Amino acid sequence: MTDTHLNPVKSGLPELLSRLWRFAMVLSHNEEIAGDLVQATCLRALQRSEQFQEGTHLDRWTFSIMASLWKNELRAERIRRGGGFVDAEEVLVSDGAEKIETNILLTEVLAEVQALPEAQRSAVLLVYVEGLTYAEAAAALEVPIGTIMSRLAAARFKLAALRRAEEGGPRRQVKTGQ
Amino acid sequence: MTSEVNSRPVTDEMLVAYVDGELTQNEQTSLEAALEGDEELRARLALLQDGERPWAEAFEGLLDQAPVAKLEAAFAAAAHTHAEQARAEQAETPNPGAHPVAADSERIPANDHASRSWWRPAMAACIAVTLMVGFAAGYGTNEVRKPQITAAVQTEAEIWRQAVADYQALYTRETLSTAQTDPTAQSAGLLRVSEALGLALPDAVSQVPGLDYKRAQILKFGEQPLAQLAYLYKDDIPIAFCIVRLDDPDQAAKNEVRSGLNIVHWAKDGFSLMVVGDLPVDELDNFAREIEGKMI
C-alpha cells in the first residue's frame, strides 16, 4: 500500500464530503442515493489517485468523477429502482432545515433550481454555486463549453420567466441582490 | 437558441457569458457596442439578468444539512474497500520488496459500491458496518487485524459500543475541524439531538473543563437514534460522548478497551452511555465522571 499520509486524494477528500454530497443531492434528489454516490465517488477517486496531479484542484477532479459515475452508472440504477424523482422542495427542505426556514427566498431558490432539468441544474451548481469556470465545468461534465453556456442561458431564462410570472400575478417581493 | 445564430449577431450563449464575466475583453467590447444600438438584445440581456439568483447563499443552506457523520462513514468505508483491494492486488503480484500480506487478511472482491453500501439504516446493515470498520480501525495500530466476527453473540450494548469505538477510531482532529463553534449554533444542535434522542442534554455537557466541545449529531444504531457529542482534547485527540436507548438496566460506570480506545460506559434510565477516546484510563475516567454529573 502507498503511504496514505502522502496521498493528497485520501487526505483531501474528507474536507470535500459536504460539497460532494450537495452535488450528489442536486443530481439525484435523493438522500440515500446521494450517500451512495458520495461513497462510490470516494472509492473511485482513491482508486485513481495516481492520476490526480498534485497542485491542481481536488474538488474539480472529484466533481468530474462524480458526474461521470452518475451519468454512467448510478443514474441508471436510480431509474431501475423505480423511485422516480422525489419532489425537490420536499427533499431539500425536510431535514434540519431550521436555518433555511429563516429565509423563504433562499428556500425558493433551491426549489427553483431543483425543478430545472438535470443537465441545467448540474451546470448551475458547478458554475454559480461552486464557482467553476465554464471550461472547468465543461471538463467536469464532459461536454463542450458551448453546452455549458446554453444550459446556463436556458436555466436563467426559465428562472426569469418564473419571476416575471410571479410579478404579473399576486405581488410578491422576490427582488434580490439589492 | 443556436438556431438564432444566423438571424442574430449575438447568441444567448454569448449574452450569458457576458453576464458571467466569461467573455474576453474584445468580445465584451464588441458585445457592448452591439447592445448600444439593439433594444431587442438589451431586452434579452435583461431577461437573463432576471434569472440571476443568490445561488451560493441558497446552496450554503444545503451544505449545512449534509449528514456529516454518515458521509465520514461513507468515506471510511470507501477507504477501507480501497485498502482491501490494494492489499489483494499486492498479494496477486508478488513483490519481494513489499511486506508480506498477513495470513489472516480477508480477501474482499473488488466490487465498487452497491453491495457494500454504508448507507442502509437497517440493523443488519449496522452490524455489517461494524464489521467493515472493524478492519479499517486496525490500520496503523497493528491491533485490530481481524474483523469482529463475534458480533453475533454479543449483547446489543456490546455491539453498540464496538460500533462506536470502531467509528471513533477513524476520527482525527481534522475530522472535527469544520465543526461550528458558535455557541448559539451549538446550543441549537444540542436541543435538536435531545429531541431526536428523547433525553434532555443540558448545555452543561458542552462545558467540560479540559475538553473543547465541537458538535452534537444524531447517528443511527439499528432503528434507534444514537447521539454523538464530539470534543477535542488539547486540540488534538477526539473524544466522543455517545448515548442510545437500549432499555438495559441501570449500571455503574465500567472501563473497557475496544479498537485500541479506552471506554467508560454506564446505563441509566433505559439509556446506555459511553465516553470513548484515545486517552489514558484515569484521564478518561475523570471526563466521564464530569459528564455523568452534568447529565443528572
Coordinates of C-alpha atoms in Angstrom, one line a residue:
Chain A
M1 CA 0.0 0.0 0.0
T2 CA 1.2 3.5 -0.7
D3 CA 1.7 5.7 2.3
T4 CA -1.7 7.2 3.0
H5 CA -0.2 10.3 4.6
L6 CA 1.4 11.2 1.3
N7 CA -1.8 10.6 -0.8
P8 CA -3.3 14.0 -1.4
V9 CA -6.6 12.4 -2.6
K10 CA -7.0 10.5 0.6
S11 CA -6.1 13.3 2.8
G12 CA -8.1 15.9 0.9
L13 CA -11.4 14.0 0.4
P14 CA -12.7 14.3 4.0
E15 CA -12.9 18.1 3.7
L16 CA -14.9 17.9 0.5
L17 CA -17.6 15.5 1.7
S18 CA -20.3 18.0 2.3
R19 CA -19.8 19.7 -1.0
L20 CA -19.8 16.3 -2.8
W21 CA -23.0 15.4 -1.0
R22 CA -24.6 18.7 -2.1
F23 CA -23.7 18.0 -5.8
A24 CA -25.0 14.4 -5.3
M25 CA -28.2 15.8 -4.0
V26 CA -28.6 18.1 -6.9
L27 CA -28.0 15.3 -9.3
S28 CA -30.1 12.6 -7.6
H29 CA -32.8 14.4 -5.5
N30 CA -32.5 11.6 -3.0
E31 CA -30.6 11.4 0.2
E32 CA -29.9 7.7 0.1
I33 CA -28.7 7.7 -3.5
A34 CA -26.6 10.8 -2.7
G35 CA -24.9 9.0 0.0
D36 CA -24.2 6.0 -2.2
L37 CA -22.9 8.4 -4.9
V38 CA -20.5 10.1 -2.5
Q39 CA -19.2 6.7 -1.3
A40 CA -18.7 5.5 -4.9
T41 CA -17.0 8.7 -5.8
C42 CA -14.6 8.5 -2.9
L43 CA -13.8 4.9 -3.8
R44 CA -13.2 5.8 -7.5
A45 CA -11.1 8.8 -6.5
L46 CA -9.0 6.7 -4.3
Q47 CA -8.6 4.0 -6.9
R48 CA -7.4 6.7 -9.4
S49 CA -5.4 8.8 -7.0
E50 CA -2.3 8.2 -9.1
Q51 CA -4.0 10.1 -11.9
F52 CA -4.5 13.1 -9.7
Q53 CA -1.9 15.8 -10.4
E54 CA -0.9 17.5 -7.2
G55 CA -1.2 21.2 -7.2
T56 CA -4.5 21.0 -9.2
H57 CA -7.9 21.3 -7.7
L58 CA -9.0 18.2 -6.0
D59 CA -12.6 19.4 -5.8
R60 CA -12.9 19.9 -9.6
W61 CA -11.3 16.5 -10.2
T62 CA -13.7 14.8 -7.7
F63 CA -16.7 16.6 -9.1
S64 CA -15.9 15.2 -12.6
I65 CA -15.6 11.7 -11.1
M66 CA -19.0 12.1 -9.5
A67 CA -20.6 13.4 -12.7
S68 CA -19.2 10.6 -14.7
L69 CA -20.3 7.9 -12.1
W70 CA -23.7 9.5 -12.1
K71 CA -24.0 9.6 -15.8
N72 CA -22.7 6.1 -16.5
E73 CA -23.8 4.1 -13.5
L74 CA -25.8 5.4 -10.7
R75 CA -28.4 7.3 -12.7
A76 CA -29.4 4.1 -14.4
E77 CA -29.7 2.4 -11.1
R78 CA -31.8 5.2 -9.7
I79 CA -34.2 4.8 -12.6
R80 CA -34.1 1.0 -12.2
R81 CA -35.0 1.3 -8.6
G82 CA -38.1 2.9 -9.9
G83 CA -38.3 5.6 -7.2
G84 CA -38.9 8.3 -9.7
F85 CA -37.7 11.7 -8.8
V86 CA -38.9 12.9 -5.5
D87 CA -40.4 16.4 -5.3
A88 CA -37.5 18.7 -4.9
E89 CA -38.9 21.0 -2.4
E90 CA -39.8 18.2 -0.1
V91 CA -36.3 16.6 -0.2
L92 CA -34.3 19.7 0.2
V93 CA -36.3 21.4 2.9
S94 CA -37.4 18.5 5.0
D95 CA -34.4 17.7 7.3
G96 CA -32.6 20.0 9.6
A97 CA -33.9 23.0 7.7
E98 CA -34.3 25.3 10.7
K99 CA -31.6 27.5 9.3
I100 CA -33.1 27.6 5.8
E101 CA -36.6 28.2 7.0
T102 CA -35.4 31.6 8.3
N103 CA -35.2 32.7 4.7
I104 CA -38.0 31.8 2.5
L105 CA -36.4 33.4 -0.5
L106 CA -33.3 31.2 -0.3
T107 CA -35.5 28.1 0.0
E108 CA -37.4 29.2 -3.1
V109 CA -34.2 29.5 -5.0
L110 CA -33.3 25.9 -4.1
A111 CA -36.7 24.7 -5.2
E112 CA -36.5 26.6 -8.4
V113 CA -33.1 25.2 -9.2
Q114 CA -34.2 21.7 -8.3
A115 CA -37.1 22.0 -10.7
L116 CA -34.8 22.6 -13.6
P117 CA -33.7 19.6 -15.8
E118 CA -30.8 17.7 -14.5
A119 CA -28.3 19.0 -17.1
Q120 CA -29.1 22.6 -16.3
R121 CA -29.0 22.2 -12.6
S122 CA -25.7 20.5 -12.6
A123 CA -24.3 23.3 -14.7
V124 CA -25.8 25.9 -12.3
L125 CA -24.4 24.1 -9.3
L126 CA -20.9 23.8 -10.7
V127 CA -20.6 27.3 -12.2
Y128 CA -22.8 29.5 -10.0
V129 CA -22.5 27.7 -6.6
E130 CA -19.1 26.1 -6.8
G131 CA -17.6 28.8 -8.8
L132 CA -16.1 26.7 -11.6
T133 CA -15.2 28.5 -14.8
Y134 CA -17.1 27.5 -17.9
A135 CA -14.1 25.5 -19.1
E136 CA -13.8 23.7 -15.7
A137 CA -17.5 22.8 -15.7
A138 CA -17.3 21.6 -19.3
A139 CA -14.4 19.3 -18.3
A140 CA -16.2 18.1 -15.2
L141 CA -19.4 17.3 -17.1
E142 CA -17.6 16.1 -20.3
V143 CA -19.5 18.4 -22.6
P144 CA -18.3 21.3 -24.9
I145 CA -18.1 24.8 -23.3
G146 CA -21.0 25.9 -25.6
T147 CA -23.2 23.3 -24.0
I148 CA -22.5 24.7 -20.6
M149 CA -23.3 28.2 -21.9
S150 CA -26.6 27.1 -23.4
R151 CA -27.6 25.2 -20.3
L152 CA -26.9 28.3 -18.1
A153 CA -28.8 30.5 -20.5
A154 CA -31.7 28.1 -20.6
A155 CA -31.7 27.9 -16.8
R156 CA -31.7 31.7 -16.5
F157 CA -34.5 32.2 -19.0
K158 CA -36.5 29.6 -17.0
L159 CA -36.0 31.4 -13.7
A160 CA -36.6 34.8 -15.3
A161 CA -39.9 33.5 -16.6
L162 CA -40.8 32.3 -13.2
R163 CA -40.0 35.7 -11.7
R164 CA -41.9 37.6 -14.3
A165 CA -44.9 35.3 -14.0
E166 CA -44.9 36.0 -10.2
E167 CA -44.7 39.7 -10.7
G168 CA -47.6 39.5 -13.1
G169 CA -49.6 37.6 -10.6
P170 CA -50.0 38.2 -6.9
R171 CA -47.5 40.7 -5.7
R172 CA -44.5 39.1 -4.0
Q173 CA -41.2 40.6 -3.2
V174 CA -38.6 38.5 -4.9
K175 CA -36.1 41.1 -5.8
T176 CA -32.6 40.1 -4.9
G177 CA -29.1 41.5 -4.9
Q178 CA -30.1 45.0 -3.9
Chain B
M1 CA -31.1 29.1 -29.4
T2 CA -28.2 28.1 -31.6
S3 CA -30.7 28.3 -34.5
E4 CA -30.9 32.0 -33.8
V5 CA -27.2 32.5 -34.5
N6 CA -27.9 33.2 -38.2
S7 CA -30.6 35.8 -37.6
R8 CA -28.9 37.5 -34.6
P9 CA -25.4 38.7 -34.3
V10 CA -25.3 37.8 -30.6
T11 CA -26.3 34.5 -29.3
D12 CA -27.9 33.8 -25.9
E13 CA -24.7 31.8 -25.1
M14 CA -22.6 34.9 -25.6
L15 CA -25.0 37.0 -23.6
V16 CA -24.9 34.6 -20.6
A17 CA -21.1 34.6 -20.9
Y18 CA -21.2 38.3 -20.8
V19 CA -23.3 38.3 -17.6
D20 CA -21.0 35.8 -16.0
G21 CA -17.9 37.7 -17.0
E22 CA -16.6 34.9 -19.2
L23 CA -16.0 36.9 -22.3
T24 CA -12.6 38.2 -23.4
Q25 CA -12.1 41.9 -23.3
N26 CA -12.5 42.1 -27.1
E27 CA -15.7 40.1 -27.1
Q28 CA -17.0 42.2 -24.3
T29 CA -16.3 45.4 -26.0
S30 CA -18.0 44.4 -29.2
L31 CA -21.0 43.0 -27.4
E32 CA -21.4 46.2 -25.5
A33 CA -21.3 48.1 -28.8
A34 CA -24.0 45.8 -30.2
L35 CA -26.1 46.4 -27.1
E36 CA -26.0 50.1 -27.6
G37 CA -28.0 50.0 -30.8
D38 CA -30.2 47.0 -30.2
E39 CA -33.1 47.3 -27.9
E40 CA -34.2 43.7 -28.5
L41 CA -30.8 42.5 -27.4
R42 CA -31.0 44.6 -24.3
A43 CA -34.3 43.0 -23.5
R44 CA -32.9 39.6 -23.8
L45 CA -30.0 40.6 -21.6
A46 CA -32.4 41.9 -19.0
L47 CA -34.3 38.7 -19.1
L48 CA -31.1 36.7 -18.5
Q49 CA -30.3 39.0 -15.6
D50 CA -33.7 38.4 -14.2
G51 CA -32.7 34.8 -14.0
E52 CA -30.0 35.7 -11.5
R53 CA -30.4 34.3 -8.0
P54 CA -28.3 34.4 -4.8
W55 CA -27.1 30.9 -5.8
A56 CA -24.2 30.5 -3.4
E57 CA -26.2 31.7 -0.4
A58 CA -29.1 29.5 -1.2
F59 CA -27.0 26.4 -1.6
E60 CA -25.0 27.2 1.5
G61 CA -28.1 26.1 3.4
L62 CA -27.9 22.7 1.7
L63 CA -24.3 22.3 2.8
D64 CA -25.5 22.8 6.4
Q65 CA -27.8 19.9 6.0
A66 CA -25.2 17.5 4.9
P67 CA -25.2 14.3 7.1
V68 CA -21.6 14.8 8.1
A69 CA -21.2 11.7 10.2
K70 CA -22.8 9.5 7.6
L71 CA -20.5 11.0 4.9
E72 CA -17.5 10.4 7.1
A73 CA -18.6 6.8 7.5
A74 CA -19.1 6.5 3.7
F75 CA -15.6 7.8 3.1
A76 CA -14.2 5.4 5.7
A77 CA -16.0 2.5 4.0
A78 CA -14.6 3.6 0.6
A79 CA -11.1 4.0 2.1
H80 CA -11.4 0.5 3.6
T81 CA -12.6 -1.1 0.4
H82 CA -9.8 0.6 -1.5
A83 CA -7.2 -0.6 1.0
E84 CA -8.5 -4.1 0.8
Q85 CA -8.4 -4.0 -3.0
A86 CA -4.8 -2.7 -2.9
R87 CA -3.9 -5.5 -0.5
A88 CA -5.5 -8.1 -2.7
E89 CA -3.6 -6.8 -5.7
Q90 CA -0.4 -6.8 -3.8
A91 CA -1.0 -10.5 -2.9
E92 CA -1.6 -11.4 -6.5
T93 CA 1.5 -9.7 -7.8
P94 CA 4.3 -10.9 -5.5
N95 CA 6.8 -8.2 -4.9
P96 CA 9.9 -9.1 -2.9
G97 CA 10.3 -5.6 -1.5
A98 CA 6.8 -5.4 -0.2
H99 CA 5.6 -6.5 3.2
P100 CA 4.1 -10.0 3.3
V101 CA 0.4 -10.0 3.4
A102 CA -0.9 -11.2 6.7
A103 CA -2.2 -14.7 6.5
D104 CA -5.5 -13.9 8.1
S105 CA -6.2 -10.9 5.9
E106 CA -9.6 -11.3 4.3
R107 CA -9.9 -11.1 0.5
I108 CA -12.7 -8.9 -0.5
P109 CA -13.8 -9.0 -4.1
A110 CA -13.1 -5.8 -5.8
N111 CA -16.6 -4.6 -6.1
D112 CA -17.4 -0.9 -6.2
H113 CA -20.2 0.5 -4.2
A114 CA -23.5 -1.2 -4.5
S115 CA -23.2 -4.2 -2.3
R116 CA -21.1 -2.6 0.4
S117 CA -23.1 0.4 0.8
W118 CA -22.7 2.1 4.2
W119 CA -26.0 3.8 3.8
R120 CA -28.9 1.5 4.7
P121 CA -30.4 2.4 8.0
A122 CA -31.3 -1.2 9.0
M123 CA -29.9 -3.1 11.9
A124 CA -28.4 -5.8 9.7
A125 CA -26.5 -3.1 7.8
C126 CA -25.5 -1.6 11.0
I127 CA -23.8 -4.7 12.2
A128 CA -22.2 -5.3 8.8
V129 CA -20.9 -1.8 9.0
T130 CA -19.4 -2.6 12.4
L131 CA -17.5 -5.5 10.8
M132 CA -16.4 -3.3 8.0
V133 CA -15.0 -0.6 10.1
G134 CA -13.6 -3.3 12.3
F135 CA -10.9 -3.8 9.7
A136 CA -10.3 -0.2 8.9
A137 CA -9.9 0.8 12.5
G138 CA -7.0 -1.6 12.8
Y139 CA -4.8 0.1 10.2
G140 CA -1.8 1.7 11.7
T141 CA -2.3 0.3 15.1
N142 CA -1.5 -3.4 14.4
E143 CA -4.0 -4.2 17.0
V144 CA -7.3 -5.0 15.3
R145 CA -6.5 -7.0 12.3
K146 CA -9.3 -9.4 12.4
P147 CA -12.9 -8.5 11.8
Q148 CA -15.2 -8.6 14.8
I149 CA -16.9 -11.8 13.7
T150 CA -18.0 -12.4 17.3
A151 CA -20.7 -9.7 16.8
A152 CA -23.5 -12.2 16.6
V153 CA -23.0 -13.5 20.1
Q154 CA -22.5 -10.1 21.7
T155 CA -25.2 -8.3 23.5
E156 CA -26.8 -5.3 21.8
A157 CA -24.9 -3.0 24.1
E158 CA -21.6 -4.6 23.3
I159 CA -22.3 -4.3 19.6
W160 CA -23.2 -0.7 20.1
R161 CA -20.0 0.1 22.0
Q162 CA -17.9 -1.7 19.4
A163 CA -19.6 0.2 16.6
V164 CA -19.0 3.5 18.3
A165 CA -15.3 2.6 19.1
D166 CA -14.7 1.5 15.6
Y167 CA -16.1 4.6 14.3
Q168 CA -14.3 6.8 16.8
A169 CA -11.0 5.2 15.8
L170 CA -11.4 6.8 12.4
Y171 CA -11.6 10.3 13.8
T172 CA -8.7 12.7 13.7
R173 CA -8.5 16.3 14.9
E174 CA -9.2 17.3 11.2
T175 CA -12.5 15.4 11.3
L176 CA -13.7 18.0 13.8
S177 CA -12.1 21.0 12.3
T178 CA -15.2 22.0 10.4
A179 CA -17.5 21.9 13.4
Q180 CA -19.4 25.1 14.3
T181 CA -18.0 26.8 17.3
D182 CA -20.7 29.5 17.6
P183 CA -22.4 28.9 21.0
T184 CA -25.9 29.6 19.6
A185 CA -25.5 27.0 16.9
Q186 CA -24.0 24.6 19.4
S187 CA -26.9 25.1 21.8
A188 CA -29.4 24.6 18.9
G189 CA -27.5 21.4 17.9
L190 CA -27.8 20.0 21.4
L191 CA -31.5 20.8 21.5
R192 CA -32.1 19.1 18.2
V193 CA -30.2 16.0 19.3
S194 CA -32.0 16.0 22.7
E195 CA -35.3 15.9 20.9
A196 CA -34.3 13.1 18.5
L197 CA -33.0 11.1 21.3
G198 CA -35.8 11.7 23.8
L199 CA -33.4 12.7 26.5
A200 CA -32.6 16.2 27.7
L201 CA -28.9 17.1 27.1
P202 CA -28.2 20.2 29.2
D203 CA -25.9 22.8 27.8
A204 CA -23.6 21.9 30.6
V205 CA -22.5 18.8 28.8
S206 CA -20.8 21.0 26.3
Q207 CA -18.8 22.7 29.0
V208 CA -16.4 20.1 30.3
P209 CA -13.2 21.6 31.7
G210 CA -10.2 20.3 29.7
L211 CA -12.3 19.4 26.7
D212 CA -13.2 21.6 23.7
Y213 CA -16.7 20.9 22.7
K214 CA -17.3 20.6 19.0
R215 CA -20.7 19.4 18.0
A216 CA -23.7 17.1 18.6
Q217 CA -25.2 14.9 16.0
I218 CA -27.6 12.1 15.6
L219 CA -26.5 8.8 14.1
K220 CA -28.5 5.7 13.8
F221 CA -28.0 2.4 15.6
G222 CA -30.4 0.0 14.1
E223 CA -33.6 1.9 14.3
Q224 CA -32.5 3.8 17.4
P225 CA -31.3 7.3 17.3
L226 CA -27.7 7.5 18.6
A227 CA -26.5 10.8 20.0
Q228 CA -22.9 11.7 19.5
L229 CA -21.2 14.7 21.2
A230 CA -17.8 15.3 19.9
Y231 CA -15.0 17.0 21.9
L232 CA -11.3 17.7 21.2
Y233 CA -8.7 17.2 23.9
K234 CA -5.7 19.5 23.8
D235 CA -6.6 20.5 20.2
D236 CA -5.5 17.0 19.2
I237 CA -7.4 13.9 20.5
P238 CA -11.1 13.4 19.5
I239 CA -13.3 12.3 22.4
A240 CA -16.9 11.3 22.0
F241 CA -19.8 11.0 24.4
C242 CA -22.5 8.8 22.9
I243 CA -26.0 7.8 24.1
V244 CA -28.5 5.3 22.8
R245 CA -31.7 3.9 24.2
L246 CA -31.3 0.2 24.7
D247 CA -33.6 -0.2 27.7
D248 CA -30.9 -2.1 29.7
P249 CA -31.0 -2.0 33.5
D250 CA -29.0 0.8 35.3
Q251 CA -25.3 0.0 35.5
A252 CA -22.5 1.9 37.2
A253 CA -19.5 3.1 35.1
K254 CA -17.2 0.4 33.9
N255 CA -14.0 0.5 31.8
E256 CA -13.1 -1.4 28.8
V257 CA -10.9 -1.2 25.7
R258 CA -12.2 -1.6 22.2
S259 CA -10.4 -0.9 18.9
G260 CA -7.5 0.4 20.9
L261 CA -9.5 3.1 22.6
N262 CA -10.4 3.4 26.2
I263 CA -14.1 3.4 27.0
V264 CA -16.1 4.3 30.1
H265 CA -19.7 3.1 29.9
W266 CA -22.7 3.1 32.1
A267 CA -26.5 2.8 31.8
K268 CA -29.2 4.9 33.4
D269 CA -33.0 5.2 32.9
G270 CA -33.0 2.9 29.9
F271 CA -30.2 4.8 28.2
S272 CA -26.7 3.4 27.6
L273 CA -24.0 6.0 27.7
M274 CA -20.3 5.9 26.9
V275 CA -17.3 8.2 26.7
V276 CA -14.6 7.0 24.3
G277 CA -11.2 8.3 23.2
D278 CA -7.5 7.6 22.9
L279 CA -6.7 8.8 26.4
P280 CA -5.3 7.1 29.5
V281 CA -7.9 5.4 31.6
D282 CA -7.5 7.8 34.5
E283 CA -8.0 10.9 32.4
L284 CA -10.9 9.5 30.5
D285 CA -12.5 8.4 33.8
N286 CA -12.3 12.0 35.1
F287 CA -14.0 13.3 32.0
A288 CA -16.7 10.6 32.1
R289 CA -17.4 11.4 35.7
E290 CA -17.7 15.1 34.9
I291 CA -20.1 14.4 32.0
E292 CA -22.1 11.9 34.1
G293 CA -22.5 14.5 36.8
K294 CA -23.8 17.0 34.2
M295 CA -26.4 14.6 32.9
I296 CA -28.3 14.4 36.2

